[in-house]
XYZ file of N, CA, C and O in Angstrom:
572
model
N 11.708 -18.996 14.284
C 10.677 -18.605 13.444
C 11.198 -19.007 12.024
O 12.239 -18.255 11.641
N 10.326 -19.298 11.147
C 10.671 -19.476 9.534
C 10.658 -18.181 8.995
O 10.173 -17.258 9.171
N 11.761 -17.841 7.975
C 11.870 -16.673 7.278
C 10.372 -16.334 6.598
O 9.570 -16.984 6.072
N 10.005 -14.977 7.013
C 8.712 -14.390 6.504
C 7.446 -14.683 7.222
O 6.533 -14.301 7.127
N 7.764 -15.278 8.499
C 6.757 -15.575 9.204
C 6.158 -14.341 9.999
O 4.973 -14.362 10.152
N 6.757 -13.428 10.114
C 6.488 -12.192 10.702
C 5.421 -11.503 9.758
O 4.644 -10.576 10.250
N 5.267 -11.871 8.571
C 4.491 -11.192 7.540
C 3.358 -12.135 7.240
O 2.656 -11.597 6.290
N 3.128 -13.290 7.805
C 1.745 -14.167 7.634
C 0.637 -13.453 7.761
O -0.372 -13.593 6.883
N 0.464 -12.594 8.905
C -0.713 -11.872 9.038
C -0.982 -10.807 7.950
O -2.231 -10.477 7.946
N -0.258 -10.642 7.091
C -0.423 -9.548 5.878
C -0.757 -10.168 4.560
O -0.803 -9.816 3.602
N -0.876 -11.403 4.697
C -1.080 -12.336 3.579
C -2.282 -11.716 2.570
O -2.088 -11.998 1.226
N -3.369 -11.448 2.910
C -4.449 -10.843 2.370
C -3.978 -9.713 1.332
O -4.823 -9.379 0.497
N -2.924 -8.944 1.835
C -2.532 -7.924 1.082
C -1.263 -8.211 -0.036
O -0.927 -7.313 -0.532
N -1.021 -9.517 -0.065
C -0.074 -9.971 -0.966
C -0.009 -9.467 -2.444
O 0.944 -8.957 -3.072
N -1.143 -9.250 -3.140
C -1.302 -8.864 -4.223
C -0.897 -7.324 -4.300
O -0.332 -6.926 -5.498
N -1.197 -6.498 -3.398
C -0.948 -5.082 -3.213
C 0.734 -4.986 -3.074
O 1.447 -4.326 -3.979
N 1.230 -5.860 -2.317
C 2.590 -5.847 -2.026
C 3.388 -6.297 -3.302
O 4.539 -5.530 -3.794
N 3.008 -7.211 -4.049
C 3.604 -7.696 -5.308
C 3.561 -6.569 -6.492
O 4.671 -6.429 -7.023
N 2.392 -6.050 -6.503
C 2.427 -4.991 -7.710
C 3.295 -3.589 -7.355
O 3.932 -3.257 -8.306
N 3.485 -3.492 -6.027
C 4.113 -2.230 -5.740
C 5.711 -2.743 -5.815
O 6.455 -1.882 -6.419
N 6.007 -3.990 -5.519
C 7.416 -4.322 -5.581
C 7.841 -4.240 -6.948
O 9.051 -4.029 -7.276
N 7.055 -4.737 -7.743
C 7.278 -4.651 -9.215
C 7.661 -3.393 -9.778
O 8.496 -3.195 -10.414
N 6.643 -2.375 -9.256
C 6.959 -1.089 -9.705
C 8.184 -0.425 -9.129
O 8.659 0.554 -9.866
N 8.539 -0.795 -7.917
C 9.963 -0.162 -7.520
C 10.951 -1.121 -7.687
O 12.111 -0.796 -7.032
N 10.882 -2.046 -8.427
C 12.076 -3.175 -8.956
C 13.275 -2.356 -9.192
O 13.174 -1.375 -10.065
N 14.400 -2.582 -8.551
C 15.600 -2.037 -8.836
C 15.834 -0.615 -8.185
O 17.150 -0.260 -8.242
N 14.933 -0.118 -7.482
C 15.085 1.034 -6.794
C 15.062 1.044 -5.314
O 15.609 2.288 -4.628
N 14.619 0.092 -4.560
C 14.631 -0.206 -3.285
C 15.179 -1.420 -2.913
O 15.251 -2.444 -3.652
N 15.722 -1.441 -1.690
C 16.201 -2.840 -0.994
C 15.198 -3.337 -0.315
O 14.373 -2.652 0.511
N 15.119 -4.614 -0.130
C 14.103 -5.413 0.840
C 13.523 -6.496 -0.060
O 13.010 -6.149 -1.076
N 13.237 -7.500 0.430
C 12.400 -8.612 -0.173
C 10.885 -8.481 -0.016
O 10.064 -8.982 -0.635
N 10.534 -7.918 1.270
C 8.896 -7.639 1.339
C 8.892 -6.261 1.324
O 9.758 -5.525 1.749
N 7.713 -5.857 1.258
C 7.160 -4.537 1.387
C 7.641 -3.842 2.186
O 8.041 -2.731 2.055
N 7.439 -4.185 3.577
C 7.766 -3.345 4.655
C 9.375 -3.403 4.843
O 9.778 -2.472 5.377
N 10.236 -4.511 4.190
C 11.575 -4.352 4.391
C 11.889 -2.940 3.532
O 13.297 -2.582 3.587
N 11.218 -2.427 2.520
C 11.623 -1.492 1.538
C 11.367 -0.028 2.193
O 11.883 0.899 1.859
N 10.802 -0.057 3.600
C 10.542 1.096 4.111
C 11.801 1.546 5.293
O 12.064 0.767 5.846
N 12.061 2.820 5.277
C 12.994 3.172 6.345
C 12.352 3.038 7.725
O 10.922 3.222 7.538
N 13.023 3.039 8.628
C 12.607 2.617 10.091
C 11.523 4.002 10.444
O 10.516 3.845 11.015
N 11.905 5.155 9.980
C 11.199 6.419 10.338
C 10.492 6.933 9.019
O 9.881 8.102 9.149
N 10.095 6.113 7.846
C 9.175 6.529 6.942
C 7.939 7.090 7.457
O 7.481 6.665 8.448
N 7.329 7.784 6.625
C 6.001 8.522 6.635
C 5.211 7.904 5.691
O 5.539 8.039 4.340
N 3.966 7.452 5.971
C 2.779 7.155 5.167
C 1.763 8.350 5.182
O 1.141 7.992 6.284
N 1.354 8.679 4.297
C 0.540 9.726 4.428
C -0.544 9.346 3.354
O -0.587 8.975 2.314
N -1.947 9.229 3.833
C -3.242 9.035 2.991
C -3.658 10.416 2.556
O -4.257 11.166 3.399
N -3.816 10.842 1.319
C -4.462 11.833 0.695
C -5.946 11.613 0.785
O -6.574 12.083 -0.387
N -6.637 10.905 1.519
C -8.178 10.738 1.486
C -8.477 10.634 3.031
O -7.842 10.197 3.792
N -9.564 10.879 3.316
C -10.254 10.390 4.514
C -11.129 9.344 4.281
O -12.137 9.132 3.516
N -10.892 8.396 5.183
C -11.731 6.892 5.332
C -11.792 6.508 6.866
O -10.884 6.709 7.545
N -12.858 6.530 7.314
C -13.227 6.161 8.515
C -12.570 5.084 9.226
O -12.304 4.098 8.618
N -11.765 5.295 10.242
C -10.966 4.539 10.972
C -9.547 4.503 10.451
O -8.799 3.681 11.082
N -9.235 5.041 9.470
C -7.818 5.002 8.908
C -7.103 6.421 9.037
O -7.641 7.552 8.820
N -5.879 6.443 9.691
C -5.141 7.573 9.881
C -4.767 8.237 8.675
O -4.296 7.500 7.790
N -4.836 9.733 8.694
C -4.151 10.172 7.455
C -2.719 10.277 7.517
O -2.039 10.344 6.298
N -2.000 10.094 8.543
C -0.630 10.098 8.729
C -0.083 9.044 9.598
O -0.650 8.868 10.830
N 0.771 8.124 9.121
C 1.433 7.082 9.996
C 2.937 7.425 9.939
O 3.518 7.597 8.809
N 3.426 7.327 11.110
C 4.896 7.744 11.256
C 5.720 6.540 11.705
O 5.230 6.045 12.735
N 6.493 5.825 10.903
C 7.276 4.823 11.105
C 6.811 3.373 10.746
O 5.732 3.137 10.524
N 7.973 2.634 10.305
C 7.326 1.268 9.713
C 6.782 0.481 10.589
O 5.620 -0.410 10.070
N 7.133 0.418 11.962
C 6.361 -0.227 12.963
C 4.825 0.127 12.902
O 3.876 -0.722 13.139
N 4.459 1.448 13.061
C 3.133 1.885 12.994
C 2.346 1.422 11.692
O 1.247 1.064 11.762
N 3.144 1.504 10.636
C 2.440 1.077 9.303
C 2.023 -0.328 9.292
O 0.949 -0.694 9.161
N 2.924 -1.192 9.808
C 2.615 -2.577 9.858
C 1.656 -2.677 10.841
O 0.653 -3.775 10.564
N 1.455 -2.051 12.261
C 0.467 -2.353 12.952
C -1.113 -1.693 12.383
O -2.194 -2.465 12.521
N -0.876 -0.855 11.594
C -2.157 -0.217 10.938
C -2.645 -1.177 9.837
O -3.885 -1.174 9.776
N -2.011 -2.020 9.194
C -2.192 -2.814 8.325
C -2.592 -4.174 8.608
O -3.025 -5.160 8.088
N -2.069 -4.667 9.941
C -2.252 -5.939 10.518
C -3.653 -6.406 10.230
O -3.925 -7.722 10.121
N -4.578 -5.655 10.513
C -6.200 -6.156 10.423
C -6.625 -6.335 8.962
O -8.025 -6.594 9.158
N -6.074 -5.836 8.087
C -6.601 -5.716 6.796
C -7.318 -7.007 6.463
O -8.547 -6.963 5.844
N -6.608 -8.143 6.443
C -7.143 -9.572 6.102
C -8.353 -9.703 6.840
O -8.713 -10.802 6.433
N -8.699 -9.278 7.942
C -10.102 -9.600 8.563
C -11.287 -9.085 7.694
O -12.170 -9.315 8.032
N -11.076 -8.002 6.863
C -11.967 -7.194 6.134
C -11.980 -7.598 4.669
O -12.982 -7.925 3.991
N -10.784 -7.450 4.076
C -10.803 -7.847 2.766
C -9.608 -8.719 2.467
O -8.631 -8.704 2.963
N -9.992 -9.404 1.430
C -8.831 -10.466 0.786
C -8.622 -9.966 -0.486
O -9.505 -10.252 -1.322
N -7.497 -9.611 -0.992
C -7.045 -9.253 -2.371
C -6.829 -10.476 -2.931
O -6.094 -11.523 -2.470
N -7.176 -10.644 -4.274
C -6.707 -11.994 -5.117
C -5.784 -11.510 -6.344
O -5.106 -12.223 -6.824
N -5.714 -10.066 -6.612
C -4.723 -9.665 -7.765
C -4.590 -8.245 -7.685
O -5.163 -7.481 -7.078
N -3.323 -7.731 -8.253
C -3.105 -6.491 -8.314
C -2.458 -6.386 -9.670
O -1.835 -7.240 -10.402
N -2.881 -5.230 -10.543
C -2.656 -5.201 -11.864
C -2.667 -3.586 -12.383
O -2.674 -2.629 -11.553
N -2.610 -3.409 -13.783
C -2.741 -2.099 -14.078
C -1.495 -1.163 -13.818
O -1.699 0.100 -13.712
N -0.463 -1.755 -13.392
C 0.828 -1.140 -13.064
C 1.314 -0.176 -14.083
O 1.604 -0.553 -15.295
N 1.380 1.235 -13.940
C 2.232 2.222 -14.571
C 3.199 2.805 -13.773
O 2.697 3.535 -12.635
N 4.185 3.079 -14.023
C 5.484 3.592 -13.228
C 5.876 4.805 -14.017
O 6.022 4.947 -15.221
N 5.782 5.899 -13.250
C 6.066 7.515 -13.843
C 7.459 7.626 -13.006
O 7.488 7.655 -11.657
N 8.468 8.122 -13.571
C 9.664 8.597 -12.882
C 9.635 10.054 -12.861
O 9.645 10.863 -14.078
N 9.738 10.623 -11.953
C 9.692 12.294 -11.667
C 10.960 13.054 -12.090
O 12.129 12.187 -12.129
N 11.060 14.238 -12.177
C 12.289 14.833 -12.558
C 13.089 14.870 -11.365
O 14.360 14.882 -11.365
N 12.470 14.836 -9.992
C 13.265 14.498 -8.983
C 13.585 12.830 -8.883
O 12.508 12.107 -8.659
N 14.750 12.597 -9.003
C 15.128 11.134 -9.247
C 14.788 10.164 -7.977
O 14.780 9.132 -8.001
N 14.390 11.132 -6.814
C 14.085 10.348 -5.566
C 12.790 9.824 -5.742
O 12.137 9.058 -4.940
N 11.856 10.381 -6.468
C 10.437 10.265 -6.490
C 9.931 9.489 -7.707
O 10.367 9.481 -8.769
N 8.971 8.507 -7.340
C 8.334 7.493 -8.362
C 7.001 7.463 -8.228
O 6.596 7.534 -7.013
N 6.369 7.619 -9.058
C 4.601 7.524 -9.012
C 4.390 6.234 -9.623
O 4.743 5.801 -10.751
N 3.526 5.586 -8.682
C 2.972 4.332 -9.220
C 1.420 4.462 -9.348
O 0.745 4.931 -8.333
N 0.933 3.840 -10.481
C -0.527 3.808 -10.512
C -0.821 2.323 -10.765
O -0.193 1.595 -11.446
N -1.943 2.060 -10.082
C -2.065 0.614 -10.110
C -3.494 0.055 -9.517
O -4.198 1.053 -8.955
N -3.953 -1.037 -9.774
C -5.343 -1.617 -8.998
C -5.098 -2.761 -8.408
O -4.230 -3.585 -8.656
N -6.155 -2.762 -7.503
C -6.190 -4.139 -6.780
C -7.566 -4.551 -6.535
O -8.500 -3.905 -6.865
N -7.706 -5.965 -6.635
C -8.929 -6.759 -6.962
C -9.200 -7.701 -5.748
O -8.023 -8.483 -5.324
N -10.388 -7.884 -5.098
C -10.561 -8.945 -3.980
C -11.981 -9.045 -3.730
O -12.803 -8.675 -4.528
N -12.002 -9.439 -2.444
C -13.511 -9.424 -1.969
C -13.439 -8.963 -0.633
O -12.531 -9.216 0.314
N -14.734 -8.338 -0.308
C -15.025 -8.052 1.229
C -15.338 -9.384 1.927
O -16.434 -9.986 1.574
N -14.870 -9.706 2.917
C -15.267 -11.067 3.568
C -16.532 -11.124 4.131
O -17.028 -12.175 4.300
N -17.168 -10.065 4.649
C -18.118 -10.025 5.652
C -19.228 -10.154 4.593
O -20.338 -10.728 4.899
N -19.257 -9.736 3.445
C -20.479 -9.731 2.504
C -20.291 -10.446 1.206
O -21.127 -10.778 0.504
N -19.003 -10.776 0.868
C -18.699 -11.402 -0.301
C -18.541 -10.483 -1.458
O -18.467 -10.890 -2.710
N -18.799 -9.115 -1.266
C -19.208 -8.331 -2.508
C -17.406 -7.901 -2.939
O -16.473 -8.072 -2.289
N -17.647 -7.975 -4.217
C -16.260 -7.565 -4.995
C -15.637 -6.374 -4.416
O -16.295 -5.552 -4.074
N -14.221 -6.408 -4.383
C -13.599 -4.954 -4.117
C -12.509 -4.846 -5.037
O -11.634 -5.467 -5.453
N -12.788 -3.631 -5.795
C -11.914 -3.371 -6.821
C -11.586 -1.831 -6.646
O -12.208 -0.837 -6.374
N -10.231 -1.471 -6.521
C -9.808 -0.138 -6.245
C -8.722 0.453 -7.057
O -7.673 -0.569 -7.590
N -8.615 1.594 -7.322
C -7.482 2.121 -8.071
C -6.639 3.127 -7.120
O -7.150 3.743 -6.290
N -5.293 2.920 -7.501
C -4.613 3.888 -6.453
C -3.483 4.492 -7.207
O -2.931 3.914 -8.374
N -2.857 5.600 -6.712
C -1.703 6.342 -7.116
C -0.989 6.494 -5.839
O -1.454 7.003 -4.798
N 0.280 6.188 -5.952
C 1.059 6.191 -4.804
C 2.475 7.076 -5.363
O 2.916 6.708 -6.325
N 2.758 8.061 -4.599
C 3.873 8.818 -4.853
C 4.875 8.588 -3.709
O 4.611 8.687 -2.567
N 5.887 7.931 -4.241
C 7.074 7.436 -3.256
C 8.272 8.153 -3.358
O 8.931 8.220 -4.572
N 9.004 8.482 -2.181
C 10.093 9.121 -2.146
C 11.212 8.006 -1.576
O 10.753 7.465 -0.709
N 12.260 7.899 -2.280
C 13.246 6.956 -2.035
C 14.596 7.770 -1.705
O 15.154 8.514 -2.359
N 15.130 7.438 -0.619
C 16.458 7.816 -0.096
C 17.468 6.526 0.446
O 16.930 5.955 1.151
N 18.394 6.507 -0.195
C 19.392 5.500 0.370
C 18.748 3.973 0.235
O 18.777 3.194 0.895
N 18.004 3.937 -1.049
C 17.349 2.595 -1.473
C 16.404 2.133 -0.523
O 15.905 1.101 -0.402
N 15.717 3.107 0.362
C 14.612 2.762 1.158
C 13.648 4.040 1.019
O 13.887 5.044 0.756
N 12.401 3.516 1.115
C 11.195 4.546 1.119
C 11.191 5.341 2.291
O 11.090 4.849 3.472
N 11.222 6.637 2.111
C 11.194 7.545 3.347
C 9.814 8.339 3.364
O 9.435 8.750 4.522
N 8.930 8.301 2.281
C 7.882 9.170 2.269
C 6.983 8.361 1.481
O 7.565 8.216 0.081
N 5.671 8.088 1.703
C 4.957 7.486 0.661
C 3.606 8.283 0.908
O 2.897 8.671 1.904
N 3.025 8.877 -0.370
C 1.766 9.603 -0.282
C 0.812 8.933 -1.162
O 1.047 8.579 -2.159
N -0.328 8.672 -0.509
C -1.184 7.437 -1.060
C -2.520 8.215 -1.527
O -2.944 9.110 -0.779
N -2.912 7.968 -2.804
C -4.385 8.304 -3.153
C -4.994 7.228 -3.687
O -4.682 6.259 -4.448
N -6.179 6.803 -3.182
C -6.919 5.923 -3.637
C -8.629 6.126 -3.890
O -8.849 7.244 -3.643
N -9.225 5.462 -4.632
C -10.791 5.841 -4.792
C -11.467 5.425 -3.576
O -11.890 4.087 -3.483
N -11.590 6.081 -2.670
C -12.262 5.975 -1.538
C -13.593 5.567 -1.558
O -14.118 4.772 -0.683
N -14.359 6.274 -2.807
C -15.696 5.918 -2.754
C -15.749 4.337 -3.395
O -16.628 3.608 -2.738
N -14.853 3.914 -4.167
C -15.030 2.323 -4.351
C -14.864 1.807 -3.164
O -15.507 0.611 -2.969
N -13.960 1.989 -2.384
C -13.853 1.201 -0.936
C -15.001 1.261 -0.155
O -15.626 0.261 0.472
N -15.508 2.566 0.283
C -16.488 2.637 0.901
C -17.685 2.092 0.568
O -18.425 1.412 1.145
N -18.048 2.048 -0.725
C -19.189 1.342 -1.418
C -19.096 -0.311 -1.339
O -19.991 -0.859 -0.847
N -17.771 -0.775 -1.484
C -17.813 -2.223 -1.395
C -18.038 -2.732 0.011
O -18.548 -3.782 0.274
N -17.404 -1.735 1.068
C -17.525 -2.095 2.551
C -18.645 -1.924 3.021
O -19.061 -2.626 3.977
N -19.746 -1.414 2.126
C -21.181 -1.078 2.935
C -22.218 -1.959 2.083
O -23.432 -1.252 2.239
N -21.793 -2.864 1.498
C -22.751 -3.617 0.651
C -23.485 -4.426 1.624
O -23.003 -5.031 2.437
N -24.823 -4.537 1.781
C -25.559 -5.092 2.662
C -26.269 -6.308 2.045
O -26.549 -6.764 0.857
């Protein structure tokens, strides 16, 4: 298998991955977004969105949860990155935006996110995610 082939199913998320990796540059090890997570990392969503779990435990479960994203939304860019360093040197706060389109309707998809990332041993151990769930809901329900 060629290098990176295991991540091809996540191609629709590449703009998200790229903006996050830029924000975490020099703080985490790993070439791909998923490689920056500890095996037992926790991904917490601080919003309720139908069909999306509020807590994901472990890198493998995070990958499984995101595997179908590209069937619904294709991102074309990520920008607006602002990086905040916390008093707790393990914690970094990322503000950013992603842009794309909903595949079923062609509707534009624009979302703003804040991610609070805890890093230990140069790996992400905890990710607390906040997004504009109304923007996502509206884009996904255009008829």
